[in-house]
PDB file of C-alpha atoms and ligand atoms in Angstrom:
ATOM      1  CA  MET U   1     -91.900 165.283 -11.949  1.00  0.00           C
ATOM      2  CA  ARG U   2     -89.438 164.060  -9.294  1.00  0.00           C
ATOM      3  CA  LYS U   3     -90.167 160.858  -7.404  1.00  0.00           C
ATOM      4  CA  ALA U   4     -88.200 161.307  -4.173  1.00  0.00           C
ATOM      5  CA  PRO U   5     -90.033 163.325  -1.527  1.00  0.00           C
ATOM      6  CA  PHE U   6     -88.708 166.790  -0.725  1.00  0.00           C
ATOM      7  CA  ARG U   7     -86.443 166.854   2.290  1.00  0.00           C
ATOM      8  CA  ILE U   8     -87.374 169.590   4.752  1.00  0.00           C
ATOM      9  CA  ALA U   9     -86.278 170.811   8.182  1.00  0.00           C
ATOM     10  CA  VAL U  10     -88.555 172.712  10.558  1.00  0.00           C
ATOM     11  CA  PHE U  11     -87.213 175.333  12.984  1.00  0.00           C
ATOM     12  CA  ALA U  12     -89.303 176.191  16.061  1.00  0.00           C
ATOM     13  CA  SER U  13     -88.826 177.579  19.565  1.00  0.00           C
ATOM     14  CA  GLY U  14     -92.067 177.026  21.458  1.00  0.00           C
ATOM     15  CA  SER U  15     -95.286 175.070  21.379  1.00  0.00           C
ATOM     16  CA  GLY U  16     -94.884 173.861  17.817  1.00  0.00           C
ATOM     17  CA  SER U  17     -98.516 173.630  16.789  1.00  0.00           C
ATOM     18  CA  ASN U  18     -97.450 174.519  13.246  1.00  0.00           C
ATOM     19  CA  PHE U  19     -94.771 171.840  13.353  1.00  0.00           C
ATOM     20  CA  GLN U  20     -97.498 169.411  14.428  1.00  0.00           C
ATOM     21  CA  ALA U  21     -99.782 170.453  11.577  1.00  0.00           C
ATOM     22  CA  ILE U  22     -96.982 169.833   9.072  1.00  0.00           C
ATOM     23  CA  ALA U  23     -96.063 166.468  10.642  1.00  0.00           C
ATOM     24  CA  ASP U  24     -99.749 165.444  10.654  1.00  0.00           C
ATOM     25  CA  ALA U  25    -100.159 166.428   7.000  1.00  0.00           C
ATOM     26  CA  VAL U  26     -97.130 164.285   6.107  1.00  0.00           C
ATOM     27  CA  LYS U  27     -98.521 161.353   8.062  1.00  0.00           C
ATOM     28  CA  ALA U  28    -101.927 161.725   6.433  1.00  0.00           C
ATOM     29  CA  GLY U  29    -100.326 161.664   2.965  1.00  0.00           C
ATOM     30  CA  ARG U  30    -101.371 165.247   2.184  1.00  0.00           C
ATOM     31  CA  LEU U  31     -97.812 166.509   2.026  1.00  0.00           C
ATOM     32  CA  ASP U  32     -95.085 164.777   0.001  1.00  0.00           C
ATOM     33  CA  VAL U  33     -92.059 165.662   2.105  1.00  0.00           C
ATOM     34  CA  THR U  34     -89.906 164.013   4.711  1.00  0.00           C
ATOM     35  CA  ILE U  35     -89.137 166.020   7.847  1.00  0.00           C
ATOM     36  CA  GLU U  36     -85.433 165.326   8.224  1.00  0.00           C
ATOM     37  CA  LEU U  37     -84.870 167.464  11.291  1.00  0.00           C
ATOM     38  CA  LEU U  38     -86.455 169.707  13.906  1.00  0.00           C
ATOM     39  CA  VAL U  39     -84.103 172.516  14.955  1.00  0.00           C
ATOM     40  CA  CYS U  40     -84.918 174.111  18.307  1.00  0.00           C
ATOM     41  CA  ASP U  41     -83.048 176.661  20.422  1.00  0.00           C
ATOM     42  CA  ARG U  42     -84.937 175.717  23.608  1.00  0.00           C
ATOM     43  CA  PRO U  43     -84.341 172.123  24.670  1.00  0.00           C
ATOM     44  CA  GLN U  44     -87.365 172.238  27.056  1.00  0.00           C
ATOM     45  CA  ALA U  45     -89.830 173.462  24.423  1.00  0.00           C
ATOM     46  CA  LYS U  46     -92.994 171.485  23.792  1.00  0.00           C
ATOM     47  CA  VAL U  47     -92.121 171.184  20.113  1.00  0.00           C
ATOM     48  CA  VAL U  48     -89.191 168.919  21.044  1.00  0.00           C
ATOM     49  CA  GLU U  49     -91.595 166.520  22.733  1.00  0.00           C
ATOM     50  CA  ARG U  50     -93.865 166.612  19.691  1.00  0.00           C
ATOM     51  CA  ALA U  51     -90.950 165.751  17.364  1.00  0.00           C
ATOM     52  CA  ARG U  52     -89.783 162.880  19.559  1.00  0.00           C
ATOM     53  CA  GLU U  53     -93.320 161.478  19.625  1.00  0.00           C
ATOM     54  CA  ALA U  54     -93.464 161.696  15.845  1.00  0.00           C
ATOM     55  CA  GLY U  55     -90.058 159.975  15.547  1.00  0.00           C
ATOM     56  CA  ILE U  56     -88.454 162.994  13.892  1.00  0.00           C
ATOM     57  CA  PRO U  57     -84.746 163.691  14.588  1.00  0.00           C
ATOM     58  CA  VAL U  58     -84.170 166.750  16.755  1.00  0.00           C
ATOM     59  CA  PHE U  59     -81.242 169.134  17.020  1.00  0.00           C
ATOM     60  CA  THR U  60     -81.486 171.359  20.091  1.00  0.00           C
ATOM     61  CA  PHE U  61     -78.860 173.855  21.069  1.00  0.00           C
ATOM     62  CA  ASN U  62     -78.255 176.483  23.700  1.00  0.00           C
ATOM     63  CA  PRO U  63     -77.246 179.738  21.964  1.00  0.00           C
ATOM     64  CA  LYS U  64     -75.303 180.818  25.051  1.00  0.00           C
ATOM     65  CA  GLU U  65     -72.864 177.968  24.549  1.00  0.00           C
ATOM     66  CA  TYR U  66     -71.642 179.415  21.256  1.00  0.00           C
ATOM     67  CA  ALA U  67     -69.286 182.328  20.676  1.00  0.00           C
ATOM     68  CA  SER U  68     -71.649 183.988  18.196  1.00  0.00           C
ATOM     69  CA  ARG U  69     -74.876 183.569  16.241  1.00  0.00           C
ATOM     70  CA  GLN U  70     -72.789 182.664  13.222  1.00  0.00           C
ATOM     71  CA  ALA U  71     -71.112 179.872  15.203  1.00  0.00           C
ATOM     72  CA  TYR U  72     -74.340 178.040  16.056  1.00  0.00           C
ATOM     73  CA  GLU U  73     -75.718 178.643  12.589  1.00  0.00           C
ATOM     74  CA  GLN U  74     -72.595 177.015  11.088  1.00  0.00           C
ATOM     75  CA  GLU U  75     -73.367 173.991  13.236  1.00  0.00           C
ATOM     76  CA  ILE U  76     -77.012 173.988  12.096  1.00  0.00           C
ATOM     77  CA  LEU U  77     -75.917 174.381   8.471  1.00  0.00           C
ATOM     78  CA  ARG U  78     -73.651 171.353   8.785  1.00  0.00           C
ATOM     79  CA  GLN U  79     -76.599 169.313  10.059  1.00  0.00           C
ATOM     80  CA  LEU U  80     -78.862 170.526   7.251  1.00  0.00           C
ATOM     81  CA  GLN U  81     -76.248 169.701   4.637  1.00  0.00           C
ATOM     82  CA  ASP U  82     -75.600 166.298   6.194  1.00  0.00           C
ATOM     83  CA  LYS U  83     -79.277 165.498   5.817  1.00  0.00           C
ATOM     84  CA  GLN U  84     -79.472 167.077   2.367  1.00  0.00           C
ATOM     85  CA  VAL U  85     -82.260 169.388   3.450  1.00  0.00           C
ATOM     86  CA  GLU U  86     -83.746 171.219   0.467  1.00  0.00           C
ATOM     87  CA  LEU U  87     -86.285 173.441   2.181  1.00  0.00           C
ATOM     88  CA  VAL U  88     -86.151 175.107   5.599  1.00  0.00           C
ATOM     89  CA  VAL U  89     -89.491 175.884   7.228  1.00  0.00           C
ATOM     90  CA  LEU U  90     -89.478 178.405  10.069  1.00  0.00           C
ATOM     91  CA  ALA U  91     -92.483 177.874  12.330  1.00  0.00           C
ATOM     92  CA  GLY U  92     -92.274 180.089  15.392  1.00  0.00           C
ATOM     93  CA  TYR U  93     -88.454 180.139  15.480  1.00  0.00           C
ATOM     94  CA  MET U  94     -87.711 183.096  17.713  1.00  0.00           C
ATOM     95  CA  ARG U  95     -84.096 183.883  16.768  1.00  0.00           C
ATOM     96  CA  ILE U  96     -82.779 186.459  14.356  1.00  0.00           C
ATOM     97  CA  LEU U  97     -81.024 184.707  11.486  1.00  0.00           C
ATOM     98  CA  THR U  98     -77.598 185.672  10.183  1.00  0.00           C
ATOM     99  CA  GLU U  99     -76.192 185.624   6.669  1.00  0.00           C
ATOM    100  CA  VAL U 100     -74.867 182.097   7.334  1.00  0.00           C
ATOM    101  CA  LEU U 101     -78.293 180.473   6.990  1.00  0.00           C
ATOM    102  CA  VAL U 102     -80.044 183.220   5.024  1.00  0.00           C
ATOM    103  CA  GLU U 103     -77.510 183.081   2.187  1.00  0.00           C
ATOM    104  CA  ALA U 104     -77.156 179.291   2.188  1.00  0.00           C
ATOM    105  CA  TYR U 105     -80.940 178.862   1.957  1.00  0.00           C
ATOM    106  CA  TRP U 106     -82.007 181.986   0.056  1.00  0.00           C
ATOM    107  CA  GLY U 107     -85.074 181.013  -1.978  1.00  0.00           C
ATOM    108  CA  ARG U 108     -85.348 177.796   0.047  1.00  0.00           C
ATOM    109  CA  MET U 109     -86.400 179.103   3.430  1.00  0.00           C
ATOM    110  CA  LEU U 110     -89.978 179.963   4.424  1.00  0.00           C
ATOM    111  CA  ASN U 111     -91.550 181.684   7.400  1.00  0.00           C
ATOM    112  CA  ILE U 112     -95.116 182.038   8.633  1.00  0.00           C
ATOM    113  CA  HIS U 113     -96.199 185.272  10.283  1.00  0.00           C
ATOM    114  CA  PRO U 114     -99.511 186.098  11.993  1.00  0.00           C
ATOM    115  CA  SER U 115    -100.352 189.310  10.105  1.00  0.00           C
ATOM    116  CA  LEU U 116    -100.918 190.499   6.566  1.00  0.00           C
ATOM    117  CA  LEU U 117     -97.358 191.569   5.832  1.00  0.00           C
ATOM    118  CA  PRO U 118     -95.948 194.116   5.247  1.00  0.00           C
ATOM    119  CA  SER U 119     -98.213 195.268   8.107  1.00  0.00           C
ATOM    120  CA  PHE U 120     -97.034 194.416  11.608  1.00  0.00           C
ATOM    121  CA  PRO U 121     -93.715 192.618  11.185  1.00  0.00           C
ATOM    122  CA  GLY U 122     -91.748 191.516  14.239  1.00  0.00           C
ATOM    123  CA  LEU U 123     -92.957 190.471  17.655  1.00  0.00           C
ATOM    124  CA  HIS U 124     -96.576 190.559  18.884  1.00  0.00           C
ATOM    125  CA  ALA U 125     -98.080 190.969  15.429  1.00  0.00           C
ATOM    126  CA  VAL U 126    -101.594 190.201  16.682  1.00  0.00           C
ATOM    127  CA  ARG U 127    -101.274 192.763  19.471  1.00  0.00           C
ATOM    128  CA  GLN U 128     -99.965 195.337  16.988  1.00  0.00           C
ATOM    129  CA  ALA U 129    -102.956 194.747  14.692  1.00  0.00           C
ATOM    130  CA  LEU U 130    -105.402 195.222  17.580  1.00  0.00           C
ATOM    131  CA  ALA U 131    -103.595 198.349  18.788  1.00  0.00           C
ATOM    132  CA  HIS U 132    -103.905 199.883  15.310  1.00  0.00           C
ATOM    133  CA  GLY U 133    -107.609 199.111  15.171  1.00  0.00           C
ATOM    134  CA  VAL U 134    -107.412 197.385  11.786  1.00  0.00           C
ATOM    135  CA  LYS U 135    -110.577 195.544  10.790  1.00  0.00           C
ATOM    136  CA  VAL U 136    -108.851 192.801   8.834  1.00  0.00           C
ATOM    137  CA  THR U 137    -105.696 190.900   9.652  1.00  0.00           C
ATOM    138  CA  GLY U 138    -104.412 187.480   8.683  1.00  0.00           C
ATOM    139  CA  VAL U 139    -101.520 185.151   8.031  1.00  0.00           C
ATOM    140  CA  THR U 140     -98.598 185.409   5.610  1.00  0.00           C
ATOM    141  CA  VAL U 141     -96.165 182.795   4.345  1.00  0.00           C
ATOM    142  CA  HIS U 142     -93.067 184.358   2.815  1.00  0.00           C
ATOM    143  CA  LEU U 143     -89.524 183.643   1.721  1.00  0.00           C
ATOM    144  CA  VAL U 144     -86.895 184.624   4.256  1.00  0.00           C
ATOM    145  CA  ASP U 145     -84.400 187.310   3.286  1.00  0.00           C
ATOM    146  CA  GLY U 146     -82.064 189.316   5.509  1.00  0.00           C
ATOM    147  CA  GLY U 147     -84.805 191.628   6.871  1.00  0.00           C
ATOM    148  CA  LEU U 148     -87.477 191.378   9.526  1.00  0.00           C
ATOM    149  CA  ASP U 149     -90.386 189.387   8.033  1.00  0.00           C
ATOM    150  CA  SER U 150     -89.597 191.157   4.774  1.00  0.00           C
ATOM    151  CA  GLY U 151     -89.037 188.545   2.035  1.00  0.00           C
ATOM    152  CA  PRO U 152     -91.262 187.927  -1.006  1.00  0.00           C
ATOM    153  CA  ILE U 153     -94.802 186.906  -0.098  1.00  0.00           C
ATOM    154  CA  LEU U 154     -95.927 183.439  -1.201  1.00  0.00           C
ATOM    155  CA  ALA U 155     -99.449 183.231   0.255  1.00  0.00           C
ATOM    156  CA  GLN U 156    -101.818 185.117   2.521  1.00  0.00           C
ATOM    157  CA  ARG U 157    -105.176 184.516   4.196  1.00  0.00           C
ATOM    158  CA  ALA U 158    -107.263 187.244   5.759  1.00  0.00           C
ATOM    159  CA  LEU U 159    -109.622 187.218   8.710  1.00  0.00           C
ATOM    160  CA  ALA U 160    -111.957 189.833  10.122  1.00  0.00           C
ATOM    161  CA  ILE U 161    -111.389 191.380  13.529  1.00  0.00           C
ATOM    162  CA  GLU U 162    -114.664 191.566  15.436  1.00  0.00           C
ATOM    163  CA  ASN U 163    -115.556 194.270  17.945  1.00  0.00           C
ATOM    164  CA  GLY U 164    -114.256 193.328  21.366  1.00  0.00           C
ATOM    165  CA  ASP U 165    -111.748 190.723  20.121  1.00  0.00           C
ATOM    166  CA  THR U 166    -108.839 190.183  22.517  1.00  0.00           C
ATOM    167  CA  GLU U 167    -105.356 189.070  21.524  1.00  0.00           C
ATOM    168  CA  GLU U 168    -106.249 185.601  22.767  1.00  0.00           C
ATOM    169  CA  ASP U 169    -109.492 185.477  20.751  1.00  0.00           C
ATOM    170  CA  LEU U 170    -107.666 186.426  17.597  1.00  0.00           C
ATOM    171  CA  GLU U 171    -104.821 183.988  18.156  1.00  0.00           C
ATOM    172  CA  LYS U 172    -107.395 181.221  18.557  1.00  0.00           C
ATOM    173  CA  ARG U 173    -108.782 182.028  15.123  1.00  0.00           C
ATOM    174  CA  ILE U 174    -105.389 182.611  13.493  1.00  0.00           C
ATOM    175  CA  HIS U 175    -103.842 179.304  14.525  1.00  0.00           C
ATOM    176  CA  PRO U 176    -106.198 177.018  12.577  1.00  0.00           C
ATOM    177  CA  ILE U 177    -105.670 179.203   9.508  1.00  0.00           C
ATOM    178  CA  GLU U 178    -101.907 178.764   9.872  1.00  0.00           C
ATOM    179  CA  HIS U 179    -102.277 175.018  10.336  1.00  0.00           C
ATOM    180  CA  ASP U 180    -104.240 174.771   7.119  1.00  0.00           C
ATOM    181  CA  LEU U 181    -102.206 177.235   5.054  1.00  0.00           C
ATOM    182  CA  TYR U 182     -98.619 176.218   5.861  1.00  0.00           C
ATOM    183  CA  PRO U 183     -98.808 172.552   4.776  1.00  0.00           C
ATOM    184  CA  GLN U 184    -100.729 173.652   1.685  1.00  0.00           C
ATOM    185  CA  VAL U 185     -98.060 176.184   0.663  1.00  0.00           C
ATOM    186  CA  ILE U 186     -95.346 173.569   1.146  1.00  0.00           C
ATOM    187  CA  GLN U 187     -97.296 171.096  -0.996  1.00  0.00           C
ATOM    188  CA  ASP U 188     -97.736 173.795  -3.672  1.00  0.00           C
ATOM    189  CA  ILE U 189     -93.944 174.202  -3.672  1.00  0.00           C
ATOM    190  CA  VAL U 190     -93.418 170.444  -3.934  1.00  0.00           C
ATOM    191  CA  GLN U 191     -95.820 170.244  -6.867  1.00  0.00           C
ATOM    192  CA  GLY U 192     -94.397 173.321  -8.596  1.00  0.00           C
ATOM    193  CA  ALA U 193     -97.568 175.423  -8.296  1.00  0.00           C
ATOM    194  CA  ILE U 194     -95.381 177.869  -6.365  1.00  0.00           C
ATOM    195  CA  ASP U 195     -92.097 178.267  -8.244  1.00  0.00           C
ATOM    196  CA  LEU U 196     -89.528 179.335  -5.673  1.00  0.00           C
ATOM    197  CA  ASP U 197     -86.705 179.605  -8.227  1.00  0.00           C
ATOM    198  CA  ARG U 198     -88.669 182.131 -10.263  1.00  0.00           C
ATOM    199  CA  ILE U 199     -89.814 184.097  -7.216  1.00  0.00           C
ATOM    200  CA  ALA U 200     -86.275 184.286  -5.810  1.00  0.00           C
ATOM    201  CA  LYS U 201     -84.876 185.286  -9.227  1.00  0.00           C
ATOM    202  CA  ASP U 202     -87.511 188.021  -9.715  1.00  0.00           C
ATOM    203  CA  HIS U 203     -86.723 189.332  -6.257  1.00  0.00           C
ATOM    204  CA  ASN U 204     -82.984 189.409  -7.024  1.00  0.00           C
ATOM    205  CA  SER U 205     -83.646 191.382 -10.241  1.00  0.00           C
ATOM    206  CA  THR U 206     -85.856 193.878  -8.378  1.00  0.00           C
ATOM    207  CA  ILE U 207     -83.111 194.451  -5.801  1.00  0.00           C
ATOM    208  CA  ASP U 208     -80.529 194.871  -8.601  1.00  0.00           C
ATOM    209  CA  ARG U 209     -82.730 197.442 -10.332  1.00  0.00           C
ATOM    210  CA  MET U 210     -83.187 199.354  -7.074  1.00  0.00           C
ATOM    211  CA  ASN U 211     -79.409 199.374  -6.457  1.00  0.00           C
ATOM    212  CA  ASN U 212     -78.517 200.320 -10.055  1.00  0.00           C
ATOM    213  CA  PRO U 213     -81.330 202.592 -11.271  1.00  0.00           C
TER     214      PRO U 213
HETATM  215  C1  GRF A   1     -97.294 181.254  14.981  1.00  0.00           C
HETATM  216  O1  GRF A   1     -98.342 182.130  15.263  1.00  0.00           O
HETATM  217  C2  GRF A   1     -96.472 181.778  13.830  1.00  0.00           C
HETATM  218  O2  GRF A   1     -97.199 182.567  12.938  1.00  0.00           O
HETATM  219  C3  GRF A   1     -95.433 182.628  14.508  1.00  0.00           C
HETATM  220  O3  GRF A   1     -95.155 181.949  15.726  1.00  0.00           O
HETATM  221  C4  GRF A   1     -96.285 181.202  16.130  1.00  0.00           C
HETATM  222  C5  GRF A   1     -95.811 179.811  16.405  1.00  0.00           C
HETATM  223  O4  GRF A   1     -96.801 179.024  17.019  1.00  0.00           O
HETATM  224  N1  GRF A   1     -94.285 182.791  13.646  1.00  0.00           N
HETATM  225  P1  GRF A   1     -96.580 177.469  17.223  1.00  0.00           P
HETATM  226  O5  GRF A   1     -95.308 177.293  18.060  1.00  0.00           O
HETATM  227  O6  GRF A   1     -96.437 176.829  15.880  1.00  0.00           O
HETATM  228  O7  GRF A   1     -97.780 176.984  17.962  1.00  0.00           O
END
């Protein structure tokens, strides 16, 4: 078992309550990682304040100042490599990723999504679940591939939708589940209970079989 803590980066765009949950778990000794960097595309976002308070280095950028998505992702990739980041944790990062980051971190990049994927990918997942009238929804942590919330699933938790629930009611119940689940999944990765190498390899073989039947 390795001694050095895992080096992670968190990407977020907004409030950053999931970032906070991860930072708190590290501080409390429940999560054996170091957060090397917060990456944020909105310099005014609350998550930036949270990172500064926690003493975590921040890289903010304005996408409009770059010629392309690939251009800012190259810059992010340089920063991640500089800090020898091993695992990228997306936590409410609202930008579509390109092959620059997806390929560099395939099998080493996670996302959390507020539905039981593959149901309701994309924006407003909670609203989509309510609009469909499903009785159960939940939270998914998955590996990031090139698609929309489509990579291999690592963990899920379900919750019941009660009659009369609003989007706000549901979000209030989903958030604490996320805050509990995400640090736990990361710790499972650190301890080898979730084997990302195997999961990524199995996924690659499945895709190969589908392409060459
Ligand atoms: C979470 O609901 C997460 O599932 C989704 O974006 C939201 C981020 O919330 N990907 P926060 O910024 O961590 O509070």
